Tab-separated table of C-alpha atoms in Angstrom:
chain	number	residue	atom	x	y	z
A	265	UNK	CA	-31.174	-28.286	180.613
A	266	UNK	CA	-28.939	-25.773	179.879
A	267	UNK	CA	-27.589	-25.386	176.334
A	268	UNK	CA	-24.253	-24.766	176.848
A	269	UNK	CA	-23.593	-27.932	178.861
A	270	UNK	CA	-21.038	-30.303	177.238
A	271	UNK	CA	-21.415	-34.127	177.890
A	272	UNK	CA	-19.190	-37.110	177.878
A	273	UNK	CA	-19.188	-40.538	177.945
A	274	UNK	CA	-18.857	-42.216	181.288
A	275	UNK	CA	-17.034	-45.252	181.610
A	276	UNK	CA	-20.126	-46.935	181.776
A	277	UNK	CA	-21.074	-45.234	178.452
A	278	UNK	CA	-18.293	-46.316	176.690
A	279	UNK	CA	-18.819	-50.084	177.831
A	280	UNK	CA	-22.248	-49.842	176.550
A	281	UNK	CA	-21.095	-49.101	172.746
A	282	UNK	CA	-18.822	-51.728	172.550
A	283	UNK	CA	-20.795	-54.279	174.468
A	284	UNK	CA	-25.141	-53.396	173.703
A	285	UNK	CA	-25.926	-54.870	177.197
A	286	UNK	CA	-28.467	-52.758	177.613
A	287	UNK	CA	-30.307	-52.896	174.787
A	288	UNK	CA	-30.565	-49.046	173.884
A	289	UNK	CA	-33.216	-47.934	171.579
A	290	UNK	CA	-31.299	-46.722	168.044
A	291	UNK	CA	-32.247	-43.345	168.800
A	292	UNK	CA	-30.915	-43.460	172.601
A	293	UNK	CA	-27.898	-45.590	170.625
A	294	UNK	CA	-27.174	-42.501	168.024
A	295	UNK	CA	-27.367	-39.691	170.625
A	296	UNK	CA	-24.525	-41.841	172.598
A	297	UNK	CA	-22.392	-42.172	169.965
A	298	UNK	CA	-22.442	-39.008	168.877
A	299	UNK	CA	-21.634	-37.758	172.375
A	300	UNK	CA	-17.808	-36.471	172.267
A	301	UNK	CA	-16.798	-34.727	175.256
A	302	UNK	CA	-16.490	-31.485	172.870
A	303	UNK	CA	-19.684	-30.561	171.461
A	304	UNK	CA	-22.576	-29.022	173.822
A	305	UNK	CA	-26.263	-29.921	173.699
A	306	UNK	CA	-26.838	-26.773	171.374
A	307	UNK	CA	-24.778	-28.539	168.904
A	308	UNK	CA	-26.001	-31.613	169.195
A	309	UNK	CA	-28.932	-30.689	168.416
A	310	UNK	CA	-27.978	-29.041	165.161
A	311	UNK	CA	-25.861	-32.105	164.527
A	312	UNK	CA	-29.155	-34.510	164.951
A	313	UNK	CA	-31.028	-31.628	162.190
A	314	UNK	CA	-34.466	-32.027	164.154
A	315	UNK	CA	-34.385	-35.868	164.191
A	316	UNK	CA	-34.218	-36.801	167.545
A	317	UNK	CA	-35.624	-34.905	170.438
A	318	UNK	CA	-32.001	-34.363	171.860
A	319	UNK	CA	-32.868	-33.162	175.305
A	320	UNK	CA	-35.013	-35.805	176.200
A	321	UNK	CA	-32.495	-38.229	174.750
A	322	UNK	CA	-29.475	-36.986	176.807
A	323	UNK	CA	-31.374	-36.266	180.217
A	324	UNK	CA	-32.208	-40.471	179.630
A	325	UNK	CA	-28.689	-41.250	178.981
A	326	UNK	CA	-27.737	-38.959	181.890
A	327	UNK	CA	-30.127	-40.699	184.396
A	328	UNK	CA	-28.913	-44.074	183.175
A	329	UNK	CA	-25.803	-42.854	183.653
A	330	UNK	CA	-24.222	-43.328	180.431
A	331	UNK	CA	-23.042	-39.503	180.653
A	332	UNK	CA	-22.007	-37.209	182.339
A	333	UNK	CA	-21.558	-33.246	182.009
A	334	UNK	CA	-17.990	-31.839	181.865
A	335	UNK	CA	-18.053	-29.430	184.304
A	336	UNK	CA	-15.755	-27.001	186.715
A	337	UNK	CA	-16.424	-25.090	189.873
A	338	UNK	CA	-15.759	-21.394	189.521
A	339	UNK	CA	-12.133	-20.812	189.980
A	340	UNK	CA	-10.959	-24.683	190.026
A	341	UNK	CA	-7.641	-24.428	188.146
A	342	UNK	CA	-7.223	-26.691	184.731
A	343	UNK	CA	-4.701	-28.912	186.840
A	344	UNK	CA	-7.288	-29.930	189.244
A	345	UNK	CA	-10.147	-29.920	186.772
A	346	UNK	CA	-8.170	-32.967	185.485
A	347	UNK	CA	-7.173	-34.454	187.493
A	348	UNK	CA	-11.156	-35.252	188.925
A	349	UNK	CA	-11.669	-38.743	188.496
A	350	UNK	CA	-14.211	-39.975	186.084
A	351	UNK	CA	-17.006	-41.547	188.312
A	352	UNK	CA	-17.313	-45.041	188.242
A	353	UNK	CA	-19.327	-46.913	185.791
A	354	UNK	CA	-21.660	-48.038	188.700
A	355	UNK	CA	-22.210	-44.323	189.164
A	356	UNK	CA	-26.252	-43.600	188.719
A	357	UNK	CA	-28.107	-40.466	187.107
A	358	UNK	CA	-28.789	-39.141	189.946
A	359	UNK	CA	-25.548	-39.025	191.507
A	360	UNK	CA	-23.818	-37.873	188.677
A	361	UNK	CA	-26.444	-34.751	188.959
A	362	UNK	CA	-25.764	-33.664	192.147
A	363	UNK	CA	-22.136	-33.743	190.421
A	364	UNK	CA	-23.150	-30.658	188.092
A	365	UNK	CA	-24.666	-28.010	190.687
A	366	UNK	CA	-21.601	-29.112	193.498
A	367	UNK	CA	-22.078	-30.148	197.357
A	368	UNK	CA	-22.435	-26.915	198.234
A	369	UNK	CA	-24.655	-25.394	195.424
A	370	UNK	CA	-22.309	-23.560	193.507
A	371	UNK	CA	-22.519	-23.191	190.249
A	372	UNK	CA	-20.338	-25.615	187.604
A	373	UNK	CA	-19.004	-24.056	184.333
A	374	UNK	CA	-19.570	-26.704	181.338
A	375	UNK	CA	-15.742	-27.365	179.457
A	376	UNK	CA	-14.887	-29.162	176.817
A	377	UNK	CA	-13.193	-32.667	177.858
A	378	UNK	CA	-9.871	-33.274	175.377
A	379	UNK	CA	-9.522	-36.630	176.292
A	380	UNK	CA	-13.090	-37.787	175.613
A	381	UNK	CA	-12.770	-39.882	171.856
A	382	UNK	CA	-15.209	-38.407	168.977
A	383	UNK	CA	-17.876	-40.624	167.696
A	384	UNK	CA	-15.635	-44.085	166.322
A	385	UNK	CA	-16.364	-45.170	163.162
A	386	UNK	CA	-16.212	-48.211	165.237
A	387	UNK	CA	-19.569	-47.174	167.034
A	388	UNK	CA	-20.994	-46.098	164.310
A	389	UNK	CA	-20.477	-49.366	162.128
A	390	UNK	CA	-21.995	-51.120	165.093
A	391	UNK	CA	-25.199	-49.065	164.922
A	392	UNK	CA	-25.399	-48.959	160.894
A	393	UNK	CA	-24.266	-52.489	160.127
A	394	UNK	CA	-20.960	-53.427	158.316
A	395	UNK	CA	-21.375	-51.345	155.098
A	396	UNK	CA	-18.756	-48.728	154.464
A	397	UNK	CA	-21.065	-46.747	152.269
A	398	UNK	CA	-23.544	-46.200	154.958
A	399	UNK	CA	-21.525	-45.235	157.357
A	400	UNK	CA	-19.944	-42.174	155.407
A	401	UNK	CA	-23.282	-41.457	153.912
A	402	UNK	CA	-24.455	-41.432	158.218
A	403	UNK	CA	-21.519	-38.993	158.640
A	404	UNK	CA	-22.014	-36.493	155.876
A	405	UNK	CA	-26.032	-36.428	156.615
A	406	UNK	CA	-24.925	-35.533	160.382
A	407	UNK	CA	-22.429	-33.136	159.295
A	408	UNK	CA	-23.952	-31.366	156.630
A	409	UNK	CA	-27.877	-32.064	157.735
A	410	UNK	CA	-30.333	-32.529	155.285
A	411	UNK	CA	-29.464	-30.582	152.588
A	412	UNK	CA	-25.582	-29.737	150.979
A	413	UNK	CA	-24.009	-33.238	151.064
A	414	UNK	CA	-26.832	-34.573	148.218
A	415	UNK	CA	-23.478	-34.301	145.418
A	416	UNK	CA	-20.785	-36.151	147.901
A	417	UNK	CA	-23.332	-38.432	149.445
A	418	UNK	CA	-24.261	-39.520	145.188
A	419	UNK	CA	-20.005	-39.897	144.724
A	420	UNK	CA	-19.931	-41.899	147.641
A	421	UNK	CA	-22.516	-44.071	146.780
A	422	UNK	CA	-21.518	-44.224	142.911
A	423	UNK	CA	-18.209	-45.294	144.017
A	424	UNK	CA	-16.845	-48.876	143.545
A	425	UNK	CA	-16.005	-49.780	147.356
A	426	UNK	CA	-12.264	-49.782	147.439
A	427	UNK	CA	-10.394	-47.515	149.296
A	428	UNK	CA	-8.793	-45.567	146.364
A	429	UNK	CA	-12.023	-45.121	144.534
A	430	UNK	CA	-13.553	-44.281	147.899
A	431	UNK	CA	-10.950	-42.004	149.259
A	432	UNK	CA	-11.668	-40.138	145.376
A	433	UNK	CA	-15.024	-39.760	146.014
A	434	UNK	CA	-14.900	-38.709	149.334
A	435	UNK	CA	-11.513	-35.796	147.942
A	436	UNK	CA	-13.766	-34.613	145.261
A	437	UNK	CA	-17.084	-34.434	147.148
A	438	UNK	CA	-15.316	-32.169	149.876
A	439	UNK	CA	-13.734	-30.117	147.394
A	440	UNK	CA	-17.440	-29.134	145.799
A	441	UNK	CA	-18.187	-28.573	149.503
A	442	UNK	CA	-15.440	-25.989	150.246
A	443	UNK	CA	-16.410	-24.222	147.202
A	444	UNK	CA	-20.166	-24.345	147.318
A	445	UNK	CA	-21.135	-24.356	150.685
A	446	UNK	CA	-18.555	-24.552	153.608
A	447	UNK	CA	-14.887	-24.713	153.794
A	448	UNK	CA	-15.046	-25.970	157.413
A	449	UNK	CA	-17.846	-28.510	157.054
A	450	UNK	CA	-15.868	-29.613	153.988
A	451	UNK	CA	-12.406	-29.956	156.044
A	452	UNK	CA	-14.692	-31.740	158.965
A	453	UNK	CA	-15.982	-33.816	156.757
A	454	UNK	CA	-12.613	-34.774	155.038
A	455	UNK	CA	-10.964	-35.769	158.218
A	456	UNK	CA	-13.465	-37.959	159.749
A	457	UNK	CA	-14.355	-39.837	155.995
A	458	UNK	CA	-10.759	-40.671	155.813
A	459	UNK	CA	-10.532	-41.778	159.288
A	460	UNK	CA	-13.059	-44.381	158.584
A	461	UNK	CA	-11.810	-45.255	155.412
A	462	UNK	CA	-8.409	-46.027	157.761
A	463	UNK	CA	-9.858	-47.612	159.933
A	464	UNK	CA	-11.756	-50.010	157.619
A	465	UNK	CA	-9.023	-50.549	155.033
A	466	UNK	CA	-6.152	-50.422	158.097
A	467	UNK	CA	-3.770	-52.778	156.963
A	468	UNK	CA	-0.662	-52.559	155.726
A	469	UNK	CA	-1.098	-53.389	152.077
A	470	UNK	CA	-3.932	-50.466	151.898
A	471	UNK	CA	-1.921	-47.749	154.188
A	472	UNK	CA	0.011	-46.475	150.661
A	473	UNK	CA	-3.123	-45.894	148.972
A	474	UNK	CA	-4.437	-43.255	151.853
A	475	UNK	CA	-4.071	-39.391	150.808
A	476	UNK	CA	-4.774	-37.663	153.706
B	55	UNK	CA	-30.299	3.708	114.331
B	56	UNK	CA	-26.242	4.066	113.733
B	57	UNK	CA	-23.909	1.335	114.659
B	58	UNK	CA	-23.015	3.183	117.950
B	59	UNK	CA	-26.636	2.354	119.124
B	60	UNK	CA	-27.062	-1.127	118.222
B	61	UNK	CA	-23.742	-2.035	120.239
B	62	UNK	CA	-25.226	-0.086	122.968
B	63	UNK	CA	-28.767	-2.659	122.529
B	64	UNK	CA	-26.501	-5.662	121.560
B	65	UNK	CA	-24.042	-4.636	124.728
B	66	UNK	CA	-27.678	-4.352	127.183
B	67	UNK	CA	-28.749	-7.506	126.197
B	68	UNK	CA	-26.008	-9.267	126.705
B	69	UNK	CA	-25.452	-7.626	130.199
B	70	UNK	CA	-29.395	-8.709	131.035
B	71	UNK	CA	-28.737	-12.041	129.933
B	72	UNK	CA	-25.421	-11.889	132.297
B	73	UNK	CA	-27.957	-10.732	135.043
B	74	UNK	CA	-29.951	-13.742	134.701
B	75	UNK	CA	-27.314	-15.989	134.968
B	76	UNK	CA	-25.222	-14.906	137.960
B	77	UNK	CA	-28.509	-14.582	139.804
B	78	UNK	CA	-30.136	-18.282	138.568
B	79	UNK	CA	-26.546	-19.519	139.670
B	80	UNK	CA	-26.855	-17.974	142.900
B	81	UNK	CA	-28.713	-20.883	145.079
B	82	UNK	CA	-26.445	-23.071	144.106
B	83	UNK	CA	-23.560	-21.342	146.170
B	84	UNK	CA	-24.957	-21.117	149.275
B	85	UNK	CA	-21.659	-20.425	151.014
B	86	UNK	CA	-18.110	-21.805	150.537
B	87	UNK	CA	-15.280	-20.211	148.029
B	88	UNK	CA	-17.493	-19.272	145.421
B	89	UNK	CA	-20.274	-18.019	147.356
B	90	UNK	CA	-18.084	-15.624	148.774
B	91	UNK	CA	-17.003	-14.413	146.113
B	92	UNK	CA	-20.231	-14.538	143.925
B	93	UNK	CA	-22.327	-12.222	146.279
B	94	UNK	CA	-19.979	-9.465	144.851
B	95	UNK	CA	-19.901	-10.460	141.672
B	96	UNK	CA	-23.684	-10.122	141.831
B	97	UNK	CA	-23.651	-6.792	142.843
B	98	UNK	CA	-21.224	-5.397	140.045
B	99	UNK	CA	-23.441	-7.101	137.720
B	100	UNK	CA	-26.567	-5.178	138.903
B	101	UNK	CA	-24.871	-2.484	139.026
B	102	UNK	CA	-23.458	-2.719	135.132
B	103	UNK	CA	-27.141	-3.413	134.131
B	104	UNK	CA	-28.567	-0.391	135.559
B	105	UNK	CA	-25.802	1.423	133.862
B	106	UNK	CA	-26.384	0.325	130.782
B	107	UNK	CA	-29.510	0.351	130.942
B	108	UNK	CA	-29.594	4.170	131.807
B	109	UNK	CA	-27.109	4.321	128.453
B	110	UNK	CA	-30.265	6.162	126.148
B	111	UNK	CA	-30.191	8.853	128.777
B	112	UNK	CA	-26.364	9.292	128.874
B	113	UNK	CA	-26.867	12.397	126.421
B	114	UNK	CA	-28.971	14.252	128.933
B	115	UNK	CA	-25.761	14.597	130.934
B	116	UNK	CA	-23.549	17.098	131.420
B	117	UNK	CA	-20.114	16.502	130.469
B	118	UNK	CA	-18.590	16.618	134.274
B	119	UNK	CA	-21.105	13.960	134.936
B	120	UNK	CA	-20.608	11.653	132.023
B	121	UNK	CA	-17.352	11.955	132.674
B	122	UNK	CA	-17.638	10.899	136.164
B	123	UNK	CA	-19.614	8.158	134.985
B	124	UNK	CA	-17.048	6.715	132.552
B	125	UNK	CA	-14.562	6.866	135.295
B	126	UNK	CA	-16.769	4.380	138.032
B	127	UNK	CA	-17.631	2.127	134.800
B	128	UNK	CA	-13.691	1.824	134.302
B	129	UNK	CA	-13.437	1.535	138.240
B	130	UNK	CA	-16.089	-1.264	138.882
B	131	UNK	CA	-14.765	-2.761	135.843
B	132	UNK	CA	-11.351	-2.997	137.152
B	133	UNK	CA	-12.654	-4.383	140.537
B	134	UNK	CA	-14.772	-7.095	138.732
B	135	UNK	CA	-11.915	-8.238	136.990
B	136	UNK	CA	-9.800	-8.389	140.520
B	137	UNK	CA	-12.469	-10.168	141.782
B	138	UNK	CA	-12.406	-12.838	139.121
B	139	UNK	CA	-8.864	-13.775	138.987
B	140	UNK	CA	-9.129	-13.643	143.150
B	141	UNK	CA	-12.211	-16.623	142.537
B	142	UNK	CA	-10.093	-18.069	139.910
B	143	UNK	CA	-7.121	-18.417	142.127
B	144	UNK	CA	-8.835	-19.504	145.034
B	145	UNK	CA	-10.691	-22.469	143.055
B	146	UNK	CA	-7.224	-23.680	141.679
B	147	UNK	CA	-5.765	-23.598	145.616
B	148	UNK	CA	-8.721	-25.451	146.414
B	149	UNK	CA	-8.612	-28.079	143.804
B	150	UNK	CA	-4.896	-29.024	144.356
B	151	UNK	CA	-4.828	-28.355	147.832
């Protein structure tokens, strides 16, 4: 598989986090989820830090045809690259191959897709069960790997589970990140802790407490 | 030994101690604001404890070269202190950012 190659969600994918019909393993699960459209199998692999065997996990998902690669023929222009439909769900692995190499062999440049969704915190609630905590703690471990998020993962976890004294924790956890060990992993990390912090607390009485 | 020497021993000591520190502090700034910044700070520490440390020897030298000598202490001591105010600043962006 080549390392470069950037995945997405098929339709079919996408039906299968909201709806578990199929019974994925949690590994097979995890891999989906973390599947946004952006990030290519290189990355995912750093992202899983050695914990899931990430090329055997995606070539399942792609023969089950959960995903699919993002990909463009040489000299396709960006119009036409999107305006390719997405296959339908029915679509199976090996179809959706056959899509990556072209009908006449040529060779398919992997792109990022902008319109595939990151990871929700919707997904990943479903996987982890309903506690807040866990979740973030499931984001900052993928984020930061094993070791670097020990201090922010402690805050979180110390924290009463509110959003103000969460959204604290999660400000001053990021803030020992940018000056210890990464200012973009802290700013990644930031973003997508508040946006399940939203997304849990996302009503109006809570929206005034939100910095962002 | 005249008073000039024993702030040259108290001034070595202190600068060894100084080593220790910035270099036991080290692994805990693997990257981010302060790492940046520390790796530097490491090196003009090194570099003011081998000076210091070469401070019994400084009468060997001819005058040209003490000179000379007096003038990179003053220089690297100018740059540390740019370099600490720079950290400084950047940690007080960072915490009210």
């Amino acid at each position: 598989m080549n390392r470069q190659t950037v995945f997405r969600r098929t339709a079919e994918g996408q039906d299968e986090i909201k709806t578990r019909q199929r019974g994925l393993e949690h590994n097979h699960r995890f891999a989906l989820i973390m599947i946004d459209g952006a990030s290519n199998v290189a990355e995912l692999e750093a992202k899983s830090a050695g914990r899931w065997d990430t090329e055997s996990l995606l070539r399942d998902l792609w023969d089950q045809g959960l995903i699919e690669p993002v990909a463009r023929k040489e000299g396709m222009s960006e119009h036409e690259v999107a305006s390719q439909p997405v296959p339908e769900a029915t679509s199976h692995g090996g179809e959706t191959r056959a899509a990556e190499t072209g009908p006449d062999g040529e060779g398919l440049e992997p792109q990022a897709d902008e319109t595939a969704s990151p990871p929700t915190s919707e997904a990943v609630k479903e996987l982890l069960g309903e506690s807040i905590k866990g979740q973030m703690v499931a984001v900052v471990k993928a984020i930061m790997g094993e070791h670097g998020g020990e201090k922010l993962i402690a805050k979180i976890q110390a924290s009463e589970e509110s959003p103000t004294a969460l959204a604290d924790a999660v400000d001053s956890g990021c803030i020992f990140i940018k000056l210890t060990v990464s200012e973009s992993k802290a700013q990644a990390l930031k973003e997508r802790l508040h946006e399940i912090l939203s997304e849990k607390y996302d009503r109006p009485f809570f929206k005034g407490f939100f910095r962002k | 030994m005249d008073l000039t020497n024993i702030l040259f021993v108290i001034a070595a000591v202190f600068m060894l101690f100084c080593l220790y520190l910035v270099l036991s502090l080290r692994s805990q700034f693997s990257g981010g604001v302060v790492g940046r910044y520390w790796k530097y700070l490491t090196a003009l520490v090194v570099v003011f404890t081998l000076g210091y440390l070469a401070l019994p020897f400084f009468d060997m030298l001819p005058e040209s070269a003490l000179r000379l000598t007096v003038a990179l202490v003053f220089l690297f001591g100018a740059l540390y202190v740019y370099l600490t105010i720079k950290l400084i600043n950047s940690i007080i962006k960072a915490l009210s950012s």
